[in-house]
Coordinates of C-alpha atoms in Angstrom, one line a residue:
M1 CA 62.3 -314.3 -216.1
S2 CA 63.4 -311.0 -215.7
T3 CA 65.3 -308.2 -217.5
A4 CA 67.9 -306.2 -215.8
V5 CA 67.8 -302.5 -216.4
D6 CA 71.4 -301.5 -216.2
V7 CA 72.8 -298.0 -215.7
E8 CA 76.1 -297.1 -217.4
F9 CA 78.0 -294.4 -215.5
A10 CA 80.6 -291.9 -216.9
D11 CA 83.5 -294.1 -216.0
G12 CA 82.3 -296.7 -218.1
E13 CA 81.3 -299.2 -215.5
R14 CA 77.9 -300.8 -215.7
K15 CA 75.8 -301.2 -212.7
P16 CA 72.9 -303.4 -212.4
G17 CA 69.5 -301.7 -212.0
A18 CA 66.2 -303.0 -210.6
A19 CA 65.1 -306.3 -212.2
V20 CA 61.7 -306.1 -214.1
E21 CA 59.8 -309.0 -215.0
D22 CA 59.3 -309.9 -218.8
G23 CA 56.0 -308.7 -219.9
A24 CA 55.7 -306.1 -217.2
P25 CA 53.4 -303.2 -218.0
V26 CA 55.1 -300.5 -219.9
G27 CA 54.5 -298.0 -217.2
K28 CA 56.2 -300.1 -214.6
L29 CA 59.2 -300.7 -216.9
A30 CA 59.3 -297.0 -217.8
A31 CA 59.4 -296.0 -214.1
Q32 CA 62.3 -298.4 -213.5
V33 CA 64.2 -297.0 -216.4
A34 CA 63.5 -293.4 -215.1
R35 CA 64.9 -294.4 -211.7
G36 CA 68.0 -295.8 -213.3
I37 CA 68.4 -292.5 -215.2
E38 CA 68.0 -290.4 -211.9
A39 CA 70.4 -292.7 -210.1
E40 CA 73.1 -292.0 -212.7
V41 CA 72.5 -288.2 -212.3
I42 CA 73.0 -288.5 -208.5
R43 CA 76.3 -290.5 -209.0
R44 CA 77.7 -288.0 -211.3
G45 CA 77.1 -285.1 -208.8
W46 CA 74.1 -283.6 -210.7
P47 CA 76.2 -282.1 -213.6
V48 CA 73.6 -279.6 -214.9
G49 CA 74.0 -279.2 -218.7
E50 CA 75.8 -282.4 -219.4
S51 CA 74.4 -285.1 -221.8
L52 CA 73.4 -288.3 -220.6
G53 CA 73.2 -289.8 -224.1
S54 CA 71.1 -289.8 -227.3
E55 CA 67.7 -291.4 -227.5
L56 CA 69.3 -294.3 -229.5
E57 CA 72.2 -294.6 -227.1
L58 CA 69.7 -294.6 -224.1
R59 CA 67.5 -297.3 -225.8
E60 CA 70.6 -299.5 -226.2
R61 CA 72.0 -298.9 -222.7
F62 CA 68.7 -299.7 -221.1
R63 CA 67.7 -302.4 -223.7
V64 CA 64.1 -301.0 -224.0
S65 CA 61.7 -300.0 -226.8
R66 CA 61.3 -296.5 -228.0
S67 CA 57.9 -296.2 -226.4
V68 CA 59.2 -297.4 -223.0
L69 CA 62.2 -295.0 -223.2
R70 CA 59.9 -291.9 -224.1
E71 CA 57.7 -292.6 -221.3
A72 CA 60.6 -292.8 -218.9
I73 CA 61.9 -289.6 -220.3
R74 CA 58.6 -288.0 -219.6
L75 CA 58.9 -288.9 -216.0
V76 CA 62.5 -287.8 -215.7
E77 CA 61.4 -284.6 -217.3
H78 CA 58.4 -284.2 -215.0
H79 CA 60.8 -284.7 -212.0
Q80 CA 62.9 -281.9 -213.7
V81 CA 66.0 -284.2 -213.6
A82 CA 66.7 -283.9 -217.3
R83 CA 65.2 -282.6 -220.6
M84 CA 65.4 -284.2 -224.0
R85 CA 66.9 -281.9 -226.6
R86 CA 65.9 -282.9 -230.2
G87 CA 67.8 -282.4 -233.5
P88 CA 71.6 -282.4 -234.2
N89 CA 73.7 -282.6 -231.1
G90 CA 70.5 -283.5 -229.2
G91 CA 70.1 -285.9 -226.3
L92 CA 68.9 -286.1 -222.6
F93 CA 70.6 -283.2 -220.7
V94 CA 70.7 -282.8 -217.0
S95 CA 68.6 -280.0 -215.7
A96 CA 68.3 -277.9 -212.5
P97 CA 65.0 -278.8 -210.9
D98 CA 62.7 -276.6 -208.7
A99 CA 60.3 -277.9 -206.2
G100 CA 57.3 -276.1 -207.8
P101 CA 55.3 -279.1 -209.3
A102 CA 56.0 -281.4 -206.5
T103 CA 55.0 -278.8 -203.9
R104 CA 51.7 -278.2 -205.5
A105 CA 50.9 -281.8 -205.8
M106 CA 51.7 -282.2 -202.1
V107 CA 49.3 -279.3 -201.0
I108 CA 46.5 -280.9 -203.1
Y109 CA 47.1 -284.3 -201.7
L110 CA 47.1 -283.1 -198.2
E111 CA 44.0 -281.3 -198.8
Y112 CA 42.4 -284.3 -200.2
V113 CA 43.1 -286.5 -197.2
G114 CA 41.7 -283.9 -195.0
T115 CA 44.4 -282.1 -193.4
S116 CA 43.1 -280.1 -190.6
V117 CA 44.2 -276.7 -189.0
S118 CA 45.5 -278.5 -186.0
D119 CA 47.5 -280.9 -188.1
L120 CA 49.1 -277.9 -189.7
L121 CA 49.7 -276.1 -186.5
H122 CA 51.4 -279.2 -185.0
A123 CA 53.8 -279.6 -187.9
R124 CA 54.6 -275.9 -188.0
L125 CA 55.2 -275.6 -184.3
L126 CA 57.7 -278.5 -184.7
L127 CA 59.5 -277.0 -187.6
E128 CA 59.3 -273.2 -187.8
P129 CA 60.9 -272.4 -184.3
I130 CA 63.9 -274.5 -185.3
A131 CA 64.1 -272.5 -188.5
A132 CA 63.9 -269.3 -186.6
G133 CA 66.5 -270.3 -184.2
L134 CA 68.9 -271.4 -187.0
A135 CA 68.3 -268.2 -188.9
A136 CA 69.1 -266.1 -185.9
D137 CA 72.5 -267.9 -185.6
R138 CA 73.3 -267.6 -189.5
I139 CA 71.9 -264.3 -190.4
T140 CA 73.9 -262.3 -192.9
E141 CA 73.7 -258.7 -194.2
D142 CA 72.0 -260.0 -197.2
G143 CA 69.6 -261.9 -195.0
V144 CA 68.9 -258.7 -193.0
T145 CA 68.0 -256.9 -196.2
T146 CA 65.7 -259.6 -197.3
L147 CA 63.8 -259.9 -194.2
R148 CA 63.2 -256.2 -193.8
S149 CA 62.2 -255.8 -197.5
I150 CA 59.6 -258.4 -196.8
L151 CA 58.2 -256.3 -193.8
E152 CA 58.3 -253.2 -196.2
S153 CA 56.4 -255.1 -198.7
E154 CA 53.7 -256.0 -196.1
A155 CA 53.2 -252.5 -195.1
A156 CA 53.2 -251.3 -198.9
H157 CA 50.5 -253.9 -199.7
R158 CA 48.3 -253.4 -196.7
E159 CA 45.4 -252.0 -198.6
E160 CA 45.2 -254.8 -201.1
P161 CA 42.6 -257.2 -200.9
G162 CA 43.2 -260.7 -199.3
I163 CA 45.9 -261.8 -197.2
R164 CA 48.6 -263.3 -199.6
S165 CA 51.1 -260.5 -199.1
Q166 CA 51.2 -261.8 -195.5
D167 CA 52.6 -265.3 -196.4
R168 CA 56.0 -264.6 -197.6
L169 CA 57.9 -264.3 -194.2
H170 CA 57.7 -267.8 -193.1
P171 CA 59.3 -269.7 -196.3
I172 CA 62.0 -266.9 -196.1
L173 CA 62.8 -267.7 -192.5
G174 CA 63.0 -271.4 -193.5
Q175 CA 65.4 -270.3 -196.3
S176 CA 67.4 -268.1 -193.9
S177 CA 67.9 -271.4 -191.6
G178 CA 70.3 -272.7 -194.4
N179 CA 68.4 -276.1 -194.1
A180 CA 66.9 -277.0 -197.5
V181 CA 64.6 -279.6 -195.9
L182 CA 63.2 -277.1 -193.4
H183 CA 62.9 -274.6 -196.2
L184 CA 60.8 -277.1 -198.5
F185 CA 58.6 -278.4 -195.8
I186 CA 57.7 -274.7 -194.4
D187 CA 56.9 -273.7 -197.9
V188 CA 54.4 -276.5 -198.2
L189 CA 53.0 -275.7 -194.7
T190 CA 52.6 -271.9 -195.5
R191 CA 50.8 -272.8 -198.7
L192 CA 48.4 -275.0 -197.0
T193 CA 47.7 -272.5 -194.3
A194 CA 47.2 -269.6 -196.9
R195 CA 44.6 -272.0 -198.7
Y196 CA 42.6 -272.4 -195.4
A197 CA 42.8 -268.7 -194.8
R198 CA 41.6 -267.8 -198.1
T199 CA 38.3 -270.0 -197.5
S200 CA 37.4 -267.8 -194.8
R201 CA 33.9 -266.3 -194.6
R202 CA 33.5 -262.7 -196.0
L203 CA 34.9 -260.2 -193.7
S204 CA 34.8 -256.4 -193.6
K205 CA 37.6 -254.4 -194.8
A206 CA 38.3 -253.2 -191.3
D207 CA 38.4 -256.8 -190.0
I208 CA 40.9 -257.7 -192.7
L209 CA 43.2 -254.6 -192.1
A210 CA 43.1 -255.4 -188.4
A211 CA 44.2 -258.9 -189.0
K212 CA 46.9 -257.7 -191.3
D213 CA 48.2 -255.1 -188.9
T214 CA 48.3 -257.6 -186.1
S215 CA 50.3 -260.2 -188.4
H216 CA 52.6 -257.4 -189.5
Q217 CA 53.4 -256.4 -185.8
E218 CA 54.1 -260.0 -184.9
H219 CA 56.3 -260.6 -188.1
R220 CA 58.2 -257.5 -187.2
A221 CA 59.0 -258.8 -183.5
I222 CA 60.1 -262.0 -185.1
V223 CA 62.3 -260.5 -187.6
D224 CA 63.9 -258.0 -185.0
A225 CA 64.8 -261.2 -182.7
V226 CA 66.4 -262.9 -185.7
I227 CA 68.4 -260.0 -186.8
A228 CA 69.5 -259.4 -183.1
G229 CA 70.6 -263.1 -182.9
D230 CA 68.2 -263.8 -180.1
G231 CA 67.1 -267.3 -181.3
A232 CA 65.2 -268.0 -178.2
Y233 CA 63.1 -264.9 -178.3
A234 CA 62.5 -265.3 -182.1
Q235 CA 61.2 -269.0 -181.3
T236 CA 58.8 -267.9 -178.4
T237 CA 57.5 -265.0 -180.6
L238 CA 56.9 -267.3 -183.6
I239 CA 55.2 -269.8 -181.7
A240 CA 52.7 -267.4 -180.2
H241 CA 52.2 -265.8 -183.8
L242 CA 51.5 -269.4 -185.2
E243 CA 49.0 -270.2 -182.4
A244 CA 47.3 -266.9 -183.1
V245 CA 47.2 -267.6 -186.9
A246 CA 45.6 -271.1 -186.3
D247 CA 42.9 -269.6 -183.9
W248 CA 42.0 -266.8 -186.6
I249 CA 41.5 -269.5 -189.2
E250 CA 39.4 -271.6 -187.0
R251 CA 37.2 -268.7 -186.0
H252 CA 36.7 -267.4 -189.5
R253 CA 36.8 -270.2 -192.0
V254 CA 33.9 -271.6 -193.9
R255 CA 33.7 -275.4 -193.3
R256 CA 33.0 -277.4 -196.5
G257 CA 34.1 -280.8 -195.6
P258 CA 37.7 -281.9 -195.7
Q259 CA 38.5 -280.6 -199.2
I260 CA 39.0 -277.1 -200.1
T261 CA 37.4 -275.6 -203.0
G262 CA 38.8 -272.9 -205.3
N263 CA 41.8 -272.6 -207.5
V264 CA 44.7 -274.5 -206.4
I265 CA 47.5 -273.8 -208.9
E266 CA 48.7 -270.2 -209.7
P267 CA 48.7 -269.9 -213.6
E268 CA 51.9 -267.6 -213.5
V269 CA 53.8 -270.3 -211.8
V270 CA 52.7 -273.2 -213.9
E271 CA 52.9 -271.3 -217.3
G272 CA 56.3 -269.8 -216.6
P273 CA 59.3 -270.1 -218.9
G274 CA 60.2 -273.7 -219.6
A275 CA 56.9 -275.1 -218.7
K276 CA 55.8 -277.8 -221.1
L277 CA 52.3 -277.4 -222.6
A278 CA 51.4 -281.0 -221.4
E279 CA 52.4 -280.1 -217.8
V280 CA 50.3 -276.8 -218.0
V281 CA 47.3 -278.8 -219.2
A282 CA 47.8 -281.4 -216.5
A283 CA 47.9 -278.7 -213.9
R284 CA 44.7 -277.1 -215.1
I285 CA 43.0 -280.4 -215.1
H286 CA 44.4 -280.9 -211.6
D287 CA 42.9 -277.5 -210.6
D288 CA 39.5 -278.4 -212.0
I289 CA 39.4 -281.6 -210.1
A290 CA 40.2 -279.9 -206.8
A291 CA 37.7 -277.0 -207.6
R292 CA 34.9 -279.7 -208.0
G293 CA 35.7 -281.0 -204.4
W294 CA 37.6 -284.1 -205.6
Q295 CA 34.5 -286.4 -206.5
V296 CA 36.3 -289.7 -207.1
G297 CA 34.7 -291.8 -209.8
L298 CA 33.3 -288.7 -211.7
S299 CA 34.0 -288.5 -215.4
L300 CA 35.6 -285.0 -216.6
G301 CA 34.5 -286.0 -220.1
S302 CA 35.6 -287.9 -223.1
E303 CA 38.7 -287.3 -224.9
A304 CA 36.9 -285.3 -227.6
D305 CA 35.3 -283.2 -224.8
L306 CA 38.8 -282.5 -223.1
L307 CA 40.4 -281.6 -226.5
A308 CA 37.6 -279.0 -227.1
R309 CA 37.6 -277.8 -223.4
Y310 CA 41.4 -277.1 -223.3
R311 CA 41.9 -276.6 -226.9
I312 CA 44.9 -278.8 -227.5
S313 CA 45.9 -281.6 -229.7
R314 CA 45.4 -285.3 -228.9
A315 CA 49.2 -285.8 -228.4
V316 CA 49.4 -283.0 -225.8
L317 CA 46.3 -284.3 -223.8
R318 CA 47.6 -288.0 -223.8
E319 CA 50.9 -286.8 -222.3
A320 CA 49.0 -284.7 -219.8
V321 CA 46.7 -287.7 -219.0
Q322 CA 49.8 -289.9 -218.5
L323 CA 51.2 -287.3 -215.9
L324 CA 47.8 -287.3 -214.0
E325 CA 47.7 -291.1 -214.1
Y326 CA 51.3 -291.1 -212.7
H327 CA 50.1 -288.9 -209.6
S328 CA 46.9 -291.1 -209.4
V329 CA 44.9 -288.1 -209.9
A330 CA 42.8 -289.3 -212.7
R331 CA 42.5 -292.4 -215.0
M332 CA 41.5 -292.6 -218.8
R333 CA 38.8 -295.2 -219.3
R334 CA 38.4 -296.5 -222.8
G335 CA 35.3 -297.6 -224.7
P336 CA 31.5 -296.6 -224.2
G337 CA 30.9 -294.7 -221.1
G338 CA 34.6 -294.0 -220.6
G339 CA 36.5 -290.6 -220.4
L340 CA 38.9 -289.2 -217.8
I341 CA 37.8 -290.5 -214.3
I342 CA 38.7 -288.7 -211.1
A343 CA 40.8 -291.1 -209.0
R344 CA 42.2 -291.1 -205.5
P345 CA 45.5 -289.2 -205.3
E346 CA 48.5 -291.1 -204.0
P347 CA 51.6 -289.3 -202.6
Q348 CA 54.4 -291.4 -203.9
A349 CA 55.1 -289.5 -207.2
S350 CA 55.4 -286.3 -205.2
V351 CA 57.5 -288.1 -202.5
D352 CA 59.8 -289.2 -205.3
T353 CA 60.1 -285.7 -206.8
M354 CA 60.7 -284.0 -203.5
A355 CA 63.4 -286.5 -202.7
L356 CA 65.2 -285.9 -205.9
F357 CA 64.9 -282.1 -205.6
L358 CA 66.4 -282.3 -202.0
E359 CA 69.3 -284.5 -203.3
Y360 CA 70.0 -281.7 -205.9
Q361 CA 70.0 -279.2 -203.2
G362 CA 72.9 -281.0 -201.5
V363 CA 71.2 -281.7 -198.3
T364 CA 73.6 -282.6 -195.6
A365 CA 73.4 -285.3 -192.7
E366 CA 72.9 -282.5 -190.3
D367 CA 70.0 -281.1 -192.3
L368 CA 68.2 -284.4 -192.2
R369 CA 69.0 -285.1 -188.5
I370 CA 67.7 -281.7 -187.4
V371 CA 64.3 -282.2 -189.4
R372 CA 63.9 -285.9 -188.9
N373 CA 64.5 -285.7 -185.0
A374 CA 61.9 -282.9 -184.8
I375 CA 59.1 -284.9 -186.7
E376 CA 59.9 -288.3 -185.2
L377 CA 60.2 -287.1 -181.7
G378 CA 56.8 -285.2 -182.0
I379 CA 55.2 -288.4 -183.5
I380 CA 56.6 -290.4 -180.5
A381 CA 54.9 -288.0 -178.0
Q382 CA 51.6 -288.3 -180.0
V383 CA 51.6 -292.1 -180.1
T384 CA 52.5 -292.6 -176.6
A385 CA 49.6 -290.3 -175.4
R386 CA 47.3 -292.3 -177.8
H387 CA 48.4 -295.6 -176.1
A388 CA 48.0 -294.0 -172.6
E389 CA 44.3 -293.2 -173.5
G390 CA 43.8 -296.9 -173.9
D391 CA 44.0 -297.4 -177.7
E392 CA 44.9 -301.0 -178.3
E393 CA 45.7 -300.4 -182.0
V394 CA 49.0 -298.9 -181.1
A395 CA 50.3 -302.1 -179.5
R396 CA 49.1 -304.4 -182.3
R397 CA 50.3 -302.4 -185.2
L398 CA 53.7 -301.5 -183.8
T399 CA 54.4 -305.0 -182.7
A400 CA 53.8 -306.3 -186.1
A401 CA 55.9 -303.6 -187.6
V402 CA 58.8 -304.5 -185.2
R403 CA 58.7 -308.0 -186.5
W404 CA 58.6 -307.2 -190.1
A405 CA 62.2 -305.9 -190.2
T406 CA 63.4 -309.6 -190.0
E407 CA 60.4 -311.7 -190.9
G408 CA 59.4 -309.5 -194.0
P409 CA 60.3 -310.5 -197.6
A410 CA 64.0 -310.6 -198.2
D411 CA 63.8 -308.3 -201.2
D412 CA 61.6 -305.6 -199.6
P413 CA 63.7 -302.4 -199.3
R414 CA 61.2 -300.7 -197.1
K415 CA 60.8 -303.2 -194.4
A416 CA 63.4 -301.5 -191.9
D417 CA 61.2 -298.4 -192.3
L418 CA 57.9 -299.9 -191.5
F419 CA 58.0 -299.2 -187.9
H420 CA 58.6 -295.5 -188.5
S421 CA 55.8 -295.2 -191.0
E422 CA 53.3 -297.0 -188.8
L423 CA 54.3 -294.7 -185.9
A424 CA 53.7 -291.7 -188.3
L425 CA 50.2 -293.1 -189.3
L426 CA 49.3 -293.8 -185.8
A427 CA 50.1 -290.3 -184.9
G428 CA 47.3 -289.3 -187.3
N429 CA 48.9 -286.2 -188.8
P430 CA 49.1 -286.6 -192.5
V431 CA 51.7 -283.8 -192.9
L432 CA 54.1 -285.4 -190.7
S433 CA 53.5 -288.8 -192.4
L434 CA 54.2 -287.3 -195.8
F435 CA 57.2 -285.5 -194.7
L436 CA 58.7 -288.6 -193.1
S437 CA 58.1 -290.4 -196.3
I438 CA 60.1 -287.9 -198.2
I439 CA 63.1 -288.1 -195.9
T440 CA 63.0 -291.9 -196.0
E441 CA 63.0 -292.0 -199.8
L442 CA 65.7 -289.4 -199.8
F443 CA 67.9 -291.8 -197.7
R444 CA 67.1 -294.6 -200.1
R445 CA 67.9 -292.7 -203.3
H446 CA 71.1 -291.2 -201.9
A447 CA 72.3 -294.7 -201.0
S448 CA 71.2 -296.1 -204.5
G449 CA 72.8 -293.1 -206.3
H450 CA 76.1 -293.2 -204.5
D451 CA 76.2 -297.1 -204.9
R452 CA 76.0 -297.7 -201.1
P453 CA 74.1 -300.6 -200.0
L454 CA 71.3 -300.2 -197.4
P455 CA 71.8 -302.3 -194.1
G456 CA 72.0 -305.9 -194.6
D457 CA 70.5 -308.8 -192.3
R458 CA 72.6 -308.3 -189.3
A459 CA 71.9 -304.5 -189.3
L460 CA 68.2 -305.4 -189.5
D461 CA 68.5 -307.6 -186.3
E462 CA 70.0 -304.5 -184.5
V463 CA 67.3 -302.3 -186.0
Q464 CA 64.6 -304.7 -184.7
D465 CA 66.1 -304.7 -181.2
V466 CA 66.2 -300.9 -181.1
H467 CA 62.5 -300.6 -182.3
Q468 CA 61.5 -303.1 -179.8
R469 CA 63.0 -301.1 -177.0
I470 CA 61.2 -297.9 -178.4
L471 CA 58.0 -299.8 -178.4
S472 CA 58.5 -301.1 -174.8
A473 CA 58.7 -297.4 -173.6
I474 CA 55.6 -296.5 -175.5
L475 CA 53.8 -299.3 -173.9
Q476 CA 55.0 -298.4 -170.5
K477 CA 53.5 -295.0 -171.3
D478 CA 57.0 -293.5 -170.9
A479 CA 57.1 -290.7 -173.4
V480 CA 60.5 -289.3 -172.1
L481 CA 62.2 -292.7 -172.5
A482 CA 60.7 -293.4 -175.9
R483 CA 61.9 -290.0 -177.1
H484 CA 65.5 -290.7 -175.6
R485 CA 65.7 -294.0 -177.4
M486 CA 64.3 -292.7 -180.7
R487 CA 66.8 -289.8 -180.7
R488 CA 69.8 -292.3 -180.1
H489 CA 68.4 -294.5 -183.0
L490 CA 68.1 -291.7 -185.4
E491 CA 71.8 -290.6 -184.6
A492 CA 72.9 -294.1 -185.3
L493 CA 71.3 -293.9 -188.9
I494 CA 73.2 -290.7 -190.0
P495 CA 76.4 -292.4 -191.0
W496 CA 74.4 -294.1 -193.8
W497 CA 74.3 -290.8 -195.4
H498 CA 78.0 -290.4 -195.7

């Protein structure tokens, strides 16, 4: 038996949502309801400020209990898709999201899995030169003012301790590209790089000032090229700068294993206007876990201990714990010897949030094509090289992934994507794997929110054939042909976005 979670849209038409087995865990059912609410917001065109209905109306629409609906609303609020307003004329109102919560969660997850400086450099070299080239083509008078103000700020803060003032240019170049996907991904990469740089060994003031001056000179050359509209020079200058940054970090950072210690979450960001207390507490606990080196299985204390430590009510703590459990950061274990136990973080919650944020940003098919091409073509080169070095796992895993497109379960919505995700995993770069997951989820949510079915069985046969030809080129150690076939394949996927 199953219960259909329906979504009622503005035109009064009811659309069937995902089926959930009767007796399914509350958390699973709440996640299904949250996804239905989010699909409705996408279908309506993300009308910020509009009501999706009162709590009673939503309960009747989705045919769920108050506890299930309230947990679903907590997830929707955490994704910043909508907020529940209590009292007369209250209800669930569509909100304008920002990428902050998911960006921080992604940074911590990538730290946890042991992202290296070389992983970061490879991802940045794939994406940032594209952003610089696009920025040179699209620069406006306001853009010129913004870029030059950043250079002025770098010079004005030269004497301040640390290197944080040197981080701002790269995300702004991403923003200047006009591509929301590039902007978001470059922001994550910049935060991670800065985290590594801030774990450097103690340096003299003269060494820090010298590093700042060098970085500032390189930034000025990049900005001048962008303003002059010389995209090629902006790209080559940026590449040289990124390689120098990676070299500096490798020479100076303190190695303490794959995790980075220290504060992860900036209090002024988490505790800004509109932040819910439970989200602030969840962020602080998240921060404490990262600062301890992410010791999976360690107890952070009982509920009573946590209430005293964070000086909050039981209701706030329990809501914060639900958010931590949603991100697989920690689990509350009941009974003797229980408490809040550190878990292994999973990326899916952040992937979902990022995909929703990019949908809100109005990402275009061209935006996706540019970023996905860069990521997947870079991955192809790495995997072909790995096979050429004699790694037999490449052929085994990719052959199985090709077959899965038609042999996998009929109701598996991700089976056509397995070949791509396996390529990303075989490339061994967790950053690229996570970014590709976000793009794939964005495609899936866009199709669902706009009531567009994903490819059927006939299309899956065609997909399997294309994947097999890409695999054949990899097994022949022909990276050029593999890249050509992948590029053509990705171009064929873009019409599904429209």
